[in-house]
């Protein structure tokens, strides 16, 4: 299998952690993708040209982290599963996952707004309180979480992306250099323990090793197309989006 993803080493990827948890990481070939740099488009295999995208050996494509992580969980080779069986524990895990995923999406929306020369004040005013309430809920949940499930993995992804973005200035009324740990002792303690878990520690803040060139990316796209019985020359190779250079801010 090939996992097309952005190898940001201070950001915890749900797909990578799940693959480690269920024992299939050694069956995956990671393919680094930098969506906003020329030459890394994966539009030939994913019309949205977004990561993560998982290509199975037969050319089947799964995209969207929700689909990818559930698939990986379904092919567990070590008996471990991050999705609890049907019942209260499952609905709790899925609710925490939804909270984390929406938190992540809201952070991305605010980050995109920050790229503009004149950020929409209403976007920040509307979304910043949501993030604060979500963090407070995560703090409450952290007090009762006893297992490491998909809700936990989603929370790690959300927090590390948010923390990364907080290092850059936010438009008002968001707080510059915001520290989410302050006043949230449960979440702070839980996070400190969770990042020591093997599936997380193997990747979190570990520099990428291997080829991350656009040529390597397009070679792997061509291999997927070949498995699908299609022309191996990608239809789209140019960058899909260029951020305004005046701000000097990157989405990643």
JSON list of C-alpha atoms in Angstrom, two decimals:
[
{"chain": "A", "resi": 1, "resn": "UNK", "atom": "CA", "xyz": [0.00, 0.00, 0.00]},
{"chain": "A", "resi": 2, "resn": "UNK", "atom": "CA", "xyz": [1.06, 3.58, -0.58]},
{"chain": "A", "resi": 3, "resn": "UNK", "atom": "CA", "xyz": [0.17, 6.39, 1.80]},
{"chain": "A", "resi": 4, "resn": "UNK", "atom": "CA", "xyz": [0.38, 9.83, 0.22]},
{"chain": "A", "resi": 5, "resn": "UNK", "atom": "CA", "xyz": [0.70, 12.31, 3.09]},
{"chain": "A", "resi": 6, "resn": "UNK", "atom": "CA", "xyz": [2.46, 15.49, 4.18]},
{"chain": "A", "resi": 7, "resn": "UNK", "atom": "CA", "xyz": [5.39, 14.49, 6.42]},
{"chain": "A", "resi": 8, "resn": "UNK", "atom": "CA", "xyz": [5.15, 17.31, 8.96]},
{"chain": "A", "resi": 9, "resn": "UNK", "atom": "CA", "xyz": [7.18, 15.99, 11.88]},
{"chain": "A", "resi": 10, "resn": "UNK", "atom": "CA", "xyz": [5.56, 18.08, 14.63]},
{"chain": "A", "resi": 11, "resn": "UNK", "atom": "CA", "xyz": [2.07, 17.06, 13.54]},
{"chain": "A", "resi": 12, "resn": "UNK", "atom": "CA", "xyz": [0.56, 13.70, 14.53]},
{"chain": "A", "resi": 13, "resn": "UNK", "atom": "CA", "xyz": [-1.11, 11.99, 11.56]},
{"chain": "A", "resi": 14, "resn": "UNK", "atom": "CA", "xyz": [-4.10, 9.79, 12.40]},
{"chain": "A", "resi": 15, "resn": "UNK", "atom": "CA", "xyz": [-3.39, 7.40, 9.53]},
{"chain": "A", "resi": 16, "resn": "UNK", "atom": "CA", "xyz": [0.20, 6.78, 10.60]},
{"chain": "A", "resi": 17, "resn": "UNK", "atom": "CA", "xyz": [-0.66, 6.16, 14.25]},
{"chain": "A", "resi": 18, "resn": "UNK", "atom": "CA", "xyz": [-3.52, 3.79, 13.40]},
{"chain": "A", "resi": 19, "resn": "UNK", "atom": "CA", "xyz": [-1.29, 1.86, 10.99]},
{"chain": "A", "resi": 20, "resn": "UNK", "atom": "CA", "xyz": [1.26, 1.44, 13.77]},
{"chain": "A", "resi": 21, "resn": "UNK", "atom": "CA", "xyz": [-1.38, 0.44, 16.33]},
{"chain": "A", "resi": 22, "resn": "UNK", "atom": "CA", "xyz": [-2.85, -2.34, 14.19]},
{"chain": "A", "resi": 23, "resn": "UNK", "atom": "CA", "xyz": [0.49, -3.63, 12.94]},
{"chain": "A", "resi": 24, "resn": "UNK", "atom": "CA", "xyz": [0.32, -2.72, 9.26]},
{"chain": "A", "resi": 25, "resn": "UNK", "atom": "CA", "xyz": [2.77, 0.19, 9.08]},
{"chain": "A", "resi": 26, "resn": "UNK", "atom": "CA", "xyz": [5.45, -2.11, 7.64]},
{"chain": "A", "resi": 27, "resn": "UNK", "atom": "CA", "xyz": [3.07, -2.90, 4.76]},
{"chain": "A", "resi": 28, "resn": "UNK", "atom": "CA", "xyz": [2.78, 0.77, 3.81]},
{"chain": "A", "resi": 29, "resn": "UNK", "atom": "CA", "xyz": [5.10, 2.78, 1.60]},
{"chain": "A", "resi": 30, "resn": "UNK", "atom": "CA", "xyz": [4.92, 6.42, 2.70]},
{"chain": "A", "resi": 31, "resn": "UNK", "atom": "CA", "xyz": [4.91, 8.93, -0.16]},
{"chain": "A", "resi": 32, "resn": "UNK", "atom": "CA", "xyz": [5.69, 12.52, 0.92]},
{"chain": "A", "resi": 33, "resn": "UNK", "atom": "CA", "xyz": [3.43, 15.16, -0.62]},
{"chain": "A", "resi": 34, "resn": "UNK", "atom": "CA", "xyz": [3.67, 18.93, -0.30]},
{"chain": "A", "resi": 35, "resn": "UNK", "atom": "CA", "xyz": [0.33, 20.03, -1.81]},
{"chain": "A", "resi": 36, "resn": "UNK", "atom": "CA", "xyz": [1.29, 23.68, -2.23]},
{"chain": "A", "resi": 37, "resn": "UNK", "atom": "CA", "xyz": [4.56, 23.08, -4.01]},
{"chain": "A", "resi": 38, "resn": "UNK", "atom": "CA", "xyz": [4.88, 22.41, -7.76]},
{"chain": "A", "resi": 39, "resn": "UNK", "atom": "CA", "xyz": [5.14, 18.80, -8.84]},
{"chain": "A", "resi": 40, "resn": "UNK", "atom": "CA", "xyz": [3.29, 17.18, -5.97]},
{"chain": "A", "resi": 41, "resn": "UNK", "atom": "CA", "xyz": [-0.25, 17.08, -7.33]},
{"chain": "A", "resi": 42, "resn": "UNK", "atom": "CA", "xyz": [-2.02, 13.76, -6.84]},
{"chain": "A", "resi": 43, "resn": "UNK", "atom": "CA", "xyz": [-5.13, 14.85, -8.74]},
{"chain": "A", "resi": 44, "resn": "UNK", "atom": "CA", "xyz": [-4.68, 11.91, -11.13]},
{"chain": "A", "resi": 45, "resn": "UNK", "atom": "CA", "xyz": [-5.62, 9.50, -8.35]},
{"chain": "A", "resi": 46, "resn": "UNK", "atom": "CA", "xyz": [-7.66, 11.77, -6.07]},
{"chain": "A", "resi": 47, "resn": "UNK", "atom": "CA", "xyz": [-9.82, 14.46, -7.71]},
{"chain": "A", "resi": 48, "resn": "UNK", "atom": "CA", "xyz": [-9.52, 16.62, -4.59]},
{"chain": "A", "resi": 49, "resn": "UNK", "atom": "CA", "xyz": [-5.70, 16.29, -4.68]},
{"chain": "A", "resi": 50, "resn": "UNK", "atom": "CA", "xyz": [-5.69, 16.15, -0.90]},
{"chain": "A", "resi": 51, "resn": "UNK", "atom": "CA", "xyz": [-3.78, 14.14, 1.63]},
{"chain": "A", "resi": 52, "resn": "UNK", "atom": "CA", "xyz": [-3.96, 11.66, 3.14]},
{"chain": "A", "resi": 53, "resn": "UNK", "atom": "CA", "xyz": [-4.70, 9.35, 0.24]},
{"chain": "A", "resi": 54, "resn": "UNK", "atom": "CA", "xyz": [-4.19, 5.59, 0.51]},
{"chain": "A", "resi": 55, "resn": "UNK", "atom": "CA", "xyz": [-3.58, 3.49, -2.61]},
{"chain": "A", "resi": 56, "resn": "UNK", "atom": "CA", "xyz": [-4.05, -0.26, -2.22]},
{"chain": "A", "resi": 57, "resn": "UNK", "atom": "CA", "xyz": [-1.94, -2.71, -4.21]},
{"chain": "A", "resi": 58, "resn": "UNK", "atom": "CA", "xyz": [-4.70, -3.25, -6.77]},
{"chain": "A", "resi": 59, "resn": "UNK", "atom": "CA", "xyz": [-5.02, 0.48, -7.43]},
{"chain": "A", "resi": 60, "resn": "UNK", "atom": "CA", "xyz": [-8.06, 1.02, -5.22]},
{"chain": "A", "resi": 61, "resn": "UNK", "atom": "CA", "xyz": [-7.99, 4.53, -3.77]},
{"chain": "A", "resi": 62, "resn": "UNK", "atom": "CA", "xyz": [-9.21, 5.58, -0.34]},
{"chain": "A", "resi": 63, "resn": "UNK", "atom": "CA", "xyz": [-9.13, 9.25, 0.60]},
{"chain": "A", "resi": 64, "resn": "UNK", "atom": "CA", "xyz": [-10.21, 11.19, 3.63]},
{"chain": "A", "resi": 65, "resn": "UNK", "atom": "CA", "xyz": [-8.62, 10.22, 6.93]},
{"chain": "A", "resi": 66, "resn": "UNK", "atom": "CA", "xyz": [-11.93, 8.85, 8.24]},
{"chain": "A", "resi": 67, "resn": "UNK", "atom": "CA", "xyz": [-12.12, 6.24, 5.48]},
{"chain": "A", "resi": 68, "resn": "UNK", "atom": "CA", "xyz": [-8.41, 5.44, 5.63]},
{"chain": "A", "resi": 69, "resn": "UNK", "atom": "CA", "xyz": [-8.18, 4.86, 9.37]},
{"chain": "A", "resi": 70, "resn": "UNK", "atom": "CA", "xyz": [-11.30, 2.70, 9.45]},
{"chain": "A", "resi": 71, "resn": "UNK", "atom": "CA", "xyz": [-9.94, 0.60, 6.60]},
{"chain": "A", "resi": 72, "resn": "UNK", "atom": "CA", "xyz": [-6.58, 0.17, 8.33]},
{"chain": "A", "resi": 73, "resn": "UNK", "atom": "CA", "xyz": [-8.35, -0.84, 11.54]},
{"chain": "A", "resi": 74, "resn": "UNK", "atom": "CA", "xyz": [-10.31, -3.45, 9.57]},
{"chain": "A", "resi": 75, "resn": "UNK", "atom": "CA", "xyz": [-7.13, -5.18, 8.35]},
{"chain": "A", "resi": 76, "resn": "UNK", "atom": "CA", "xyz": [-5.42, -5.36, 11.74]},
{"chain": "A", "resi": 77, "resn": "UNK", "atom": "CA", "xyz": [-2.79, -8.11, 11.84]},
{"chain": "A", "resi": 78, "resn": "UNK", "atom": "CA", "xyz": [-2.02, -8.02, 15.56]},
{"chain": "A", "resi": 79, "resn": "UNK", "atom": "CA", "xyz": [-5.53, -8.23, 16.98]},
{"chain": "A", "resi": 80, "resn": "UNK", "atom": "CA", "xyz": [-5.54, -4.61, 18.12]},
{"chain": "A", "resi": 81, "resn": "UNK", "atom": "CA", "xyz": [-8.35, -2.26, 17.11]},
{"chain": "A", "resi": 82, "resn": "UNK", "atom": "CA", "xyz": [-8.72, 1.46, 17.71]},
{"chain": "A", "resi": 83, "resn": "UNK", "atom": "CA", "xyz": [-12.46, 1.36, 17.00]},
{"chain": "A", "resi": 84, "resn": "UNK", "atom": "CA", "xyz": [-14.30, -0.16, 19.99]},
{"chain": "A", "resi": 85, "resn": "UNK", "atom": "CA", "xyz": [-17.11, -2.64, 19.25]},
{"chain": "A", "resi": 86, "resn": "UNK", "atom": "CA", "xyz": [-20.69, -1.42, 19.08]},
{"chain": "A", "resi": 87, "resn": "UNK", "atom": "CA", "xyz": [-21.89, 0.01, 22.34]},
{"chain": "A", "resi": 88, "resn": "UNK", "atom": "CA", "xyz": [-21.32, 3.01, 24.65]},
{"chain": "A", "resi": 89, "resn": "UNK", "atom": "CA", "xyz": [-17.51, 2.88, 24.32]},
{"chain": "A", "resi": 90, "resn": "UNK", "atom": "CA", "xyz": [-17.76, 3.11, 20.52]},
{"chain": "A", "resi": 91, "resn": "UNK", "atom": "CA", "xyz": [-20.16, 6.05, 20.53]},
{"chain": "A", "resi": 92, "resn": "UNK", "atom": "CA", "xyz": [-17.95, 7.83, 23.05]},
{"chain": "A", "resi": 93, "resn": "UNK", "atom": "CA", "xyz": [-14.85, 7.27, 20.89]},
{"chain": "A", "resi": 94, "resn": "UNK", "atom": "CA", "xyz": [-16.64, 8.41, 17.73]},
{"chain": "A", "resi": 95, "resn": "UNK", "atom": "CA", "xyz": [-17.99, 11.52, 19.46]},
{"chain": "A", "resi": 96, "resn": "UNK", "atom": "CA", "xyz": [-14.50, 12.47, 20.64]},
{"chain": "A", "resi": 97, "resn": "UNK", "atom": "CA", "xyz": [-13.23, 11.78, 17.12]},
{"chain": "A", "resi": 98, "resn": "UNK", "atom": "CA", "xyz": [-15.90, 14.08, 15.65]},
{"chain": "A", "resi": 99, "resn": "UNK", "atom": "CA", "xyz": [-14.99, 16.81, 18.14]},
{"chain": "A", "resi": 100, "resn": "UNK", "atom": "CA", "xyz": [-11.32, 16.51, 17.19]},
{"chain": "A", "resi": 101, "resn": "UNK", "atom": "CA", "xyz": [-11.92, 16.37, 13.44]},
{"chain": "A", "resi": 102, "resn": "UNK", "atom": "CA", "xyz": [-14.19, 19.42, 13.47]},
{"chain": "A", "resi": 103, "resn": "UNK", "atom": "CA", "xyz": [-11.69, 21.24, 15.70]},
{"chain": "A", "resi": 104, "resn": "UNK", "atom": "CA", "xyz": [-9.03, 20.43, 13.10]},
{"chain": "A", "resi": 105, "resn": "UNK", "atom": "CA", "xyz": [-11.25, 21.65, 10.24]},
{"chain": "A", "resi": 106, "resn": "UNK", "atom": "CA", "xyz": [-12.03, 24.91, 12.06]},
{"chain": "A", "resi": 107, "resn": "UNK", "atom": "CA", "xyz": [-8.32, 25.48, 12.67]},
{"chain": "A", "resi": 108, "resn": "UNK", "atom": "CA", "xyz": [-7.62, 24.94, 8.97]},
{"chain": "A", "resi": 109, "resn": "UNK", "atom": "CA", "xyz": [-10.37, 27.42, 8.08]},
{"chain": "A", "resi": 110, "resn": "UNK", "atom": "CA", "xyz": [-8.85, 30.05, 10.34]},
{"chain": "A", "resi": 111, "resn": "UNK", "atom": "CA", "xyz": [-5.39, 29.32, 8.97]},
{"chain": "A", "resi": 112, "resn": "UNK", "atom": "CA", "xyz": [-6.63, 29.88, 5.44]},
{"chain": "A", "resi": 113, "resn": "UNK", "atom": "CA", "xyz": [-8.15, 33.16, 6.52]},
{"chain": "A", "resi": 114, "resn": "UNK", "atom": "CA", "xyz": [-4.81, 34.22, 7.94]},
{"chain": "A", "resi": 115, "resn": "UNK", "atom": "CA", "xyz": [-3.30, 33.98, 4.45]},
{"chain": "A", "resi": 116, "resn": "UNK", "atom": "CA", "xyz": [-5.41, 36.87, 3.21]},
{"chain": "A", "resi": 117, "resn": "UNK", "atom": "CA", "xyz": [-4.17, 40.45, 3.33]},
{"chain": "A", "resi": 118, "resn": "UNK", "atom": "CA", "xyz": [-7.45, 41.41, 4.98]},
{"chain": "A", "resi": 119, "resn": "UNK", "atom": "CA", "xyz": [-8.67, 38.44, 7.03]},
{"chain": "A", "resi": 120, "resn": "UNK", "atom": "CA", "xyz": [-12.42, 38.30, 7.59]},
{"chain": "A", "resi": 121, "resn": "UNK", "atom": "CA", "xyz": [-12.93, 39.47, 11.16]},
{"chain": "A", "resi": 122, "resn": "UNK", "atom": "CA", "xyz": [-16.20, 37.59, 11.44]},
{"chain": "A", "resi": 123, "resn": "UNK", "atom": "CA", "xyz": [-14.51, 34.28, 10.59]},
{"chain": "A", "resi": 124, "resn": "UNK", "atom": "CA", "xyz": [-12.10, 34.59, 13.51]},
{"chain": "A", "resi": 125, "resn": "UNK", "atom": "CA", "xyz": [-14.74, 35.98, 15.88]},
{"chain": "A", "resi": 126, "resn": "UNK", "atom": "CA", "xyz": [-17.08, 33.12, 15.07]},
{"chain": "A", "resi": 127, "resn": "UNK", "atom": "CA", "xyz": [-14.58, 30.28, 15.24]},
{"chain": "A", "resi": 128, "resn": "UNK", "atom": "CA", "xyz": [-12.14, 31.14, 18.04]},
{"chain": "A", "resi": 129, "resn": "UNK", "atom": "CA", "xyz": [-14.77, 30.63, 20.81]},
{"chain": "A", "resi": 130, "resn": "UNK", "atom": "CA", "xyz": [-15.61, 27.25, 19.27]},
{"chain": "A", "resi": 131, "resn": "UNK", "atom": "CA", "xyz": [-12.01, 26.16, 19.60]},
{"chain": "A", "resi": 132, "resn": "UNK", "atom": "CA", "xyz": [-11.90, 27.29, 23.23]},
{"chain": "A", "resi": 133, "resn": "UNK", "atom": "CA", "xyz": [-15.07, 25.37, 24.10]},
{"chain": "A", "resi": 134, "resn": "UNK", "atom": "CA", "xyz": [-13.77, 22.30, 22.29]},
{"chain": "A", "resi": 135, "resn": "UNK", "atom": "CA", "xyz": [-10.50, 22.42, 24.23]},
{"chain": "A", "resi": 136, "resn": "UNK", "atom": "CA", "xyz": [-12.46, 22.65, 27.48]},
{"chain": "A", "resi": 137, "resn": "UNK", "atom": "CA", "xyz": [-14.49, 19.60, 26.45]},
{"chain": "A", "resi": 138, "resn": "UNK", "atom": "CA", "xyz": [-11.30, 17.70, 25.57]},
{"chain": "A", "resi": 139, "resn": "UNK", "atom": "CA", "xyz": [-10.01, 18.53, 29.05]},
{"chain": "A", "resi": 140, "resn": "UNK", "atom": "CA", "xyz": [-13.17, 17.10, 30.63]},
{"chain": "A", "resi": 141, "resn": "UNK", "atom": "CA", "xyz": [-13.00, 13.99, 28.45]},
{"chain": "A", "resi": 142, "resn": "UNK", "atom": "CA", "xyz": [-9.31, 13.41, 29.22]},
{"chain": "A", "resi": 143, "resn": "UNK", "atom": "CA", "xyz": [-10.16, 12.82, 32.87]},
{"chain": "A", "resi": 144, "resn": "UNK", "atom": "CA", "xyz": [-12.21, 9.73, 32.01]},
{"chain": "A", "resi": 145, "resn": "UNK", "atom": "CA", "xyz": [-10.43, 8.23, 28.98]},
{"chain": "A", "resi": 146, "resn": "UNK", "atom": "CA", "xyz": [-8.84, 4.94, 30.02]},
{"chain": "A", "resi": 147, "resn": "UNK", "atom": "CA", "xyz": [-7.96, 3.38, 26.65]},
{"chain": "A", "resi": 148, "resn": "UNK", "atom": "CA", "xyz": [-6.17, 4.53, 23.50]},
{"chain": "A", "resi": 149, "resn": "UNK", "atom": "CA", "xyz": [-8.80, 4.62, 20.77]},
{"chain": "A", "resi": 150, "resn": "UNK", "atom": "CA", "xyz": [-9.62, 6.50, 17.58]},
{"chain": "A", "resi": 151, "resn": "UNK", "atom": "CA", "xyz": [-10.98, 9.42, 19.61]},
{"chain": "A", "resi": 152, "resn": "UNK", "atom": "CA", "xyz": [-7.60, 9.77, 21.32]},
{"chain": "A", "resi": 153, "resn": "UNK", "atom": "CA", "xyz": [-5.75, 9.59, 18.01]},
{"chain": "A", "resi": 154, "resn": "UNK", "atom": "CA", "xyz": [-7.98, 12.26, 16.49]},
{"chain": "A", "resi": 155, "resn": "UNK", "atom": "CA", "xyz": [-7.41, 14.47, 19.53]},
{"chain": "A", "resi": 156, "resn": "UNK", "atom": "CA", "xyz": [-3.63, 14.16, 19.13]},
{"chain": "A", "resi": 157, "resn": "UNK", "atom": "CA", "xyz": [-3.89, 15.22, 15.50]},
{"chain": "A", "resi": 158, "resn": "UNK", "atom": "CA", "xyz": [-6.10, 18.19, 16.33]},
{"chain": "A", "resi": 159, "resn": "UNK", "atom": "CA", "xyz": [-3.95, 19.45, 19.19]},
{"chain": "A", "resi": 160, "resn": "UNK", "atom": "CA", "xyz": [-0.64, 19.18, 17.35]},
{"chain": "A", "resi": 161, "resn": "UNK", "atom": "CA", "xyz": [-1.97, 20.98, 14.28]},
{"chain": "A", "resi": 162, "resn": "UNK", "atom": "CA", "xyz": [-3.47, 23.71, 16.46]},
{"chain": "A", "resi": 163, "resn": "UNK", "atom": "CA", "xyz": [-0.26, 24.06, 18.45]},
{"chain": "A", "resi": 164, "resn": "UNK", "atom": "CA", "xyz": [1.74, 24.35, 15.24]},
{"chain": "A", "resi": 165, "resn": "UNK", "atom": "CA", "xyz": [-0.50, 27.11, 13.95]},
{"chain": "A", "resi": 166, "resn": "UNK", "atom": "CA", "xyz": [-0.47, 28.99, 17.28]},
{"chain": "A", "resi": 167, "resn": "UNK", "atom": "CA", "xyz": [3.23, 29.65, 16.79]},
{"chain": "A", "resi": 168, "resn": "UNK", "atom": "CA", "xyz": [2.26, 32.12, 14.07]},
{"chain": "A", "resi": 169, "resn": "UNK", "atom": "CA", "xyz": [0.25, 35.32, 14.60]},
{"chain": "A", "resi": 170, "resn": "UNK", "atom": "CA", "xyz": [-3.53, 34.98, 14.53]},
{"chain": "A", "resi": 171, "resn": "UNK", "atom": "CA", "xyz": [-5.79, 37.85, 13.52]},
{"chain": "A", "resi": 172, "resn": "UNK", "atom": "CA", "xyz": [-7.73, 39.40, 16.42]},
{"chain": "A", "resi": 173, "resn": "UNK", "atom": "CA", "xyz": [-9.64, 38.34, 18.52]},
{"chain": "A", "resi": 174, "resn": "UNK", "atom": "CA", "xyz": [-7.63, 35.10, 18.51]},
{"chain": "A", "resi": 175, "resn": "UNK", "atom": "CA", "xyz": [-4.78, 35.03, 21.01]},
{"chain": "A", "resi": 176, "resn": "UNK", "atom": "CA", "xyz": [-1.25, 35.18, 19.64]},
{"chain": "A", "resi": 177, "resn": "UNK", "atom": "CA", "xyz": [1.05, 32.38, 20.90]},
{"chain": "A", "resi": 178, "resn": "UNK", "atom": "CA", "xyz": [-1.92, 30.76, 22.62]},
{"chain": "A", "resi": 179, "resn": "UNK", "atom": "CA", "xyz": [-1.02, 27.93, 25.03]},
{"chain": "A", "resi": 180, "resn": "UNK", "atom": "CA", "xyz": [-3.83, 25.37, 25.13]},
{"chain": "A", "resi": 181, "resn": "UNK", "atom": "CA", "xyz": [-2.36, 23.57, 28.18]},
{"chain": "A", "resi": 182, "resn": "UNK", "atom": "CA", "xyz": [-2.95, 26.47, 30.57]},
{"chain": "A", "resi": 183, "resn": "UNK", "atom": "CA", "xyz": [-5.92, 25.79, 32.82]},
{"chain": "A", "resi": 184, "resn": "UNK", "atom": "CA", "xyz": [-6.44, 22.32, 31.32]},
{"chain": "A", "resi": 185, "resn": "UNK", "atom": "CA", "xyz": [-4.47, 20.01, 33.58]},
{"chain": "A", "resi": 186, "resn": "UNK", "atom": "CA", "xyz": [-6.32, 16.85, 32.54]},
{"chain": "A", "resi": 187, "resn": "UNK", "atom": "CA", "xyz": [-5.63, 17.39, 28.87]},
{"chain": "A", "resi": 188, "resn": "UNK", "atom": "CA", "xyz": [-2.05, 18.46, 29.55]},
{"chain": "A", "resi": 189, "resn": "UNK", "atom": "CA", "xyz": [-1.29, 15.27, 31.51]},
{"chain": "A", "resi": 190, "resn": "UNK", "atom": "CA", "xyz": [-3.07, 13.03, 29.04]},
{"chain": "A", "resi": 191, "resn": "UNK", "atom": "CA", "xyz": [-1.19, 14.54, 26.08]},
{"chain": "A", "resi": 192, "resn": "UNK", "atom": "CA", "xyz": [2.19, 14.17, 27.81]},
{"chain": "A", "resi": 193, "resn": "UNK", "atom": "CA", "xyz": [1.51, 10.46, 28.32]},
{"chain": "A", "resi": 194, "resn": "UNK", "atom": "CA", "xyz": [-0.05, 9.83, 24.92]},
{"chain": "A", "resi": 195, "resn": "UNK", "atom": "CA", "xyz": [2.93, 11.15, 22.94]},
{"chain": "A", "resi": 196, "resn": "UNK", "atom": "CA", "xyz": [5.13, 8.57, 24.66]},
{"chain": "A", "resi": 197, "resn": "UNK", "atom": "CA", "xyz": [3.10, 5.72, 23.20]},
{"chain": "A", "resi": 198, "resn": "UNK", "atom": "CA", "xyz": [5.20, 3.76, 20.70]},
{"chain": "A", "resi": 199, "resn": "UNK", "atom": "CA", "xyz": [2.86, 4.35, 17.76]},
{"chain": "A", "resi": 200, "resn": "UNK", "atom": "CA", "xyz": [3.15, 8.10, 18.34]},
{"chain": "A", "resi": 201, "resn": "UNK", "atom": "CA", "xyz": [6.77, 8.38, 19.48]},
{"chain": "A", "resi": 202, "resn": "UNK", "atom": "CA", "xyz": [7.97, 6.52, 16.37]},
{"chain": "A", "resi": 203, "resn": "UNK", "atom": "CA", "xyz": [6.93, 9.50, 14.24]},
{"chain": "A", "resi": 204, "resn": "UNK", "atom": "CA", "xyz": [6.17, 12.58, 16.32]},
{"chain": "A", "resi": 205, "resn": "UNK", "atom": "CA", "xyz": [8.95, 15.16, 15.97]},
{"chain": "A", "resi": 206, "resn": "UNK", "atom": "CA", "xyz": [11.03, 12.65, 14.03]},
{"chain": "A", "resi": 207, "resn": "UNK", "atom": "CA", "xyz": [12.51, 14.07, 10.80]},
{"chain": "A", "resi": 208, "resn": "UNK", "atom": "CA", "xyz": [11.48, 12.36, 7.59]},
{"chain": "A", "resi": 209, "resn": "UNK", "atom": "CA", "xyz": [13.95, 9.84, 6.23]},
{"chain": "A", "resi": 210, "resn": "UNK", "atom": "CA", "xyz": [13.84, 9.05, 2.54]},
{"chain": "A", "resi": 211, "resn": "UNK", "atom": "CA", "xyz": [13.05, 10.66, -0.78]},
{"chain": "A", "resi": 212, "resn": "UNK", "atom": "CA", "xyz": [10.56, 13.53, -0.65]},
{"chain": "A", "resi": 213, "resn": "UNK", "atom": "CA", "xyz": [11.18, 14.92, -4.11]},
{"chain": "A", "resi": 214, "resn": "UNK", "atom": "CA", "xyz": [8.37, 15.71, -6.58]},
{"chain": "A", "resi": 215, "resn": "UNK", "atom": "CA", "xyz": [9.91, 13.15, -8.93]},
{"chain": "A", "resi": 216, "resn": "UNK", "atom": "CA", "xyz": [9.47, 10.41, -6.33]},
{"chain": "A", "resi": 217, "resn": "UNK", "atom": "CA", "xyz": [5.89, 11.49, -5.70]},
{"chain": "A", "resi": 218, "resn": "UNK", "atom": "CA", "xyz": [5.00, 11.39, -9.39]},
{"chain": "A", "resi": 219, "resn": "UNK", "atom": "CA", "xyz": [6.74, 8.02, -9.82]},
{"chain": "A", "resi": 220, "resn": "UNK", "atom": "CA", "xyz": [4.45, 6.59, -7.14]},
{"chain": "A", "resi": 221, "resn": "UNK", "atom": "CA", "xyz": [1.39, 8.21, -8.70]},
{"chain": "A", "resi": 222, "resn": "UNK", "atom": "CA", "xyz": [2.36, 6.54, -11.99]},
{"chain": "A", "resi": 223, "resn": "UNK", "atom": "CA", "xyz": [2.64, 3.16, -10.25]},
{"chain": "A", "resi": 224, "resn": "UNK", "atom": "CA", "xyz": [-0.88, 3.56, -8.90]},
{"chain": "A", "resi": 225, "resn": "UNK", "atom": "CA", "xyz": [-2.20, 4.51, -12.33]},
{"chain": "A", "resi": 226, "resn": "UNK", "atom": "CA", "xyz": [-0.47, 1.44, -13.80]},
{"chain": "A", "resi": 227, "resn": "UNK", "atom": "CA", "xyz": [-2.16, -0.77, -11.20]},
{"chain": "A", "resi": 228, "resn": "UNK", "atom": "CA", "xyz": [-5.46, 0.77, -12.32]},
{"chain": "A", "resi": 229, "resn": "UNK", "atom": "CA", "xyz": [-4.68, -0.03, -15.96]},
{"chain": "A", "resi": 230, "resn": "UNK", "atom": "CA", "xyz": [-4.45, 3.64, -16.90]},
{"chain": "A", "resi": 231, "resn": "UNK", "atom": "CA", "xyz": [-1.87, 5.77, -18.63]},
{"chain": "A", "resi": 232, "resn": "UNK", "atom": "CA", "xyz": [1.06, 6.21, -16.29]},
{"chain": "A", "resi": 233, "resn": "UNK", "atom": "CA", "xyz": [1.58, 9.88, -17.09]},
{"chain": "A", "resi": 234, "resn": "UNK", "atom": "CA", "xyz": [-0.28, 11.90, -14.45]},
{"chain": "A", "resi": 235, "resn": "UNK", "atom": "CA", "xyz": [-2.88, 14.22, -15.94]},
{"chain": "A", "resi": 236, "resn": "UNK", "atom": "CA", "xyz": [-2.09, 17.05, -13.53]},
{"chain": "A", "resi": 237, "resn": "UNK", "atom": "CA", "xyz": [1.34, 17.85, -12.14]},
{"chain": "A", "resi": 238, "resn": "UNK", "atom": "CA", "xyz": [1.13, 21.55, -11.36]},
{"chain": "A", "resi": 239, "resn": "UNK", "atom": "CA", "xyz": [0.43, 22.98, -7.93]},
{"chain": "A", "resi": 240, "resn": "UNK", "atom": "CA", "xyz": [-3.30, 23.42, -7.27]},
{"chain": "A", "resi": 241, "resn": "UNK", "atom": "CA", "xyz": [-2.99, 26.43, -5.00]},
{"chain": "A", "resi": 242, "resn": "UNK", "atom": "CA", "xyz": [-0.46, 29.13, -4.32]},
{"chain": "A", "resi": 243, "resn": "UNK", "atom": "CA", "xyz": [-0.75, 31.02, -1.05]},
{"chain": "A", "resi": 244, "resn": "UNK", "atom": "CA", "xyz": [-0.41, 34.81, -1.16]},
{"chain": "A", "resi": 245, "resn": "UNK", "atom": "CA", "xyz": [3.30, 35.49, -0.77]},
{"chain": "A", "resi": 246, "resn": "UNK", "atom": "CA", "xyz": [2.82, 38.83, 0.97]},
{"chain": "A", "resi": 247, "resn": "UNK", "atom": "CA", "xyz": [1.95, 37.26, 4.29]},
{"chain": "A", "resi": 248, "resn": "UNK", "atom": "CA", "xyz": [4.79, 34.77, 4.35]},
{"chain": "A", "resi": 249, "resn": "UNK", "atom": "CA", "xyz": [2.48, 32.32, 6.12]},
{"chain": "A", "resi": 250, "resn": "UNK", "atom": "CA", "xyz": [2.23, 28.68, 5.21]},
{"chain": "A", "resi": 251, "resn": "UNK", "atom": "CA", "xyz": [-0.76, 26.45, 5.76]},
{"chain": "A", "resi": 252, "resn": "UNK", "atom": "CA", "xyz": [1.65, 23.70, 6.80]}
]
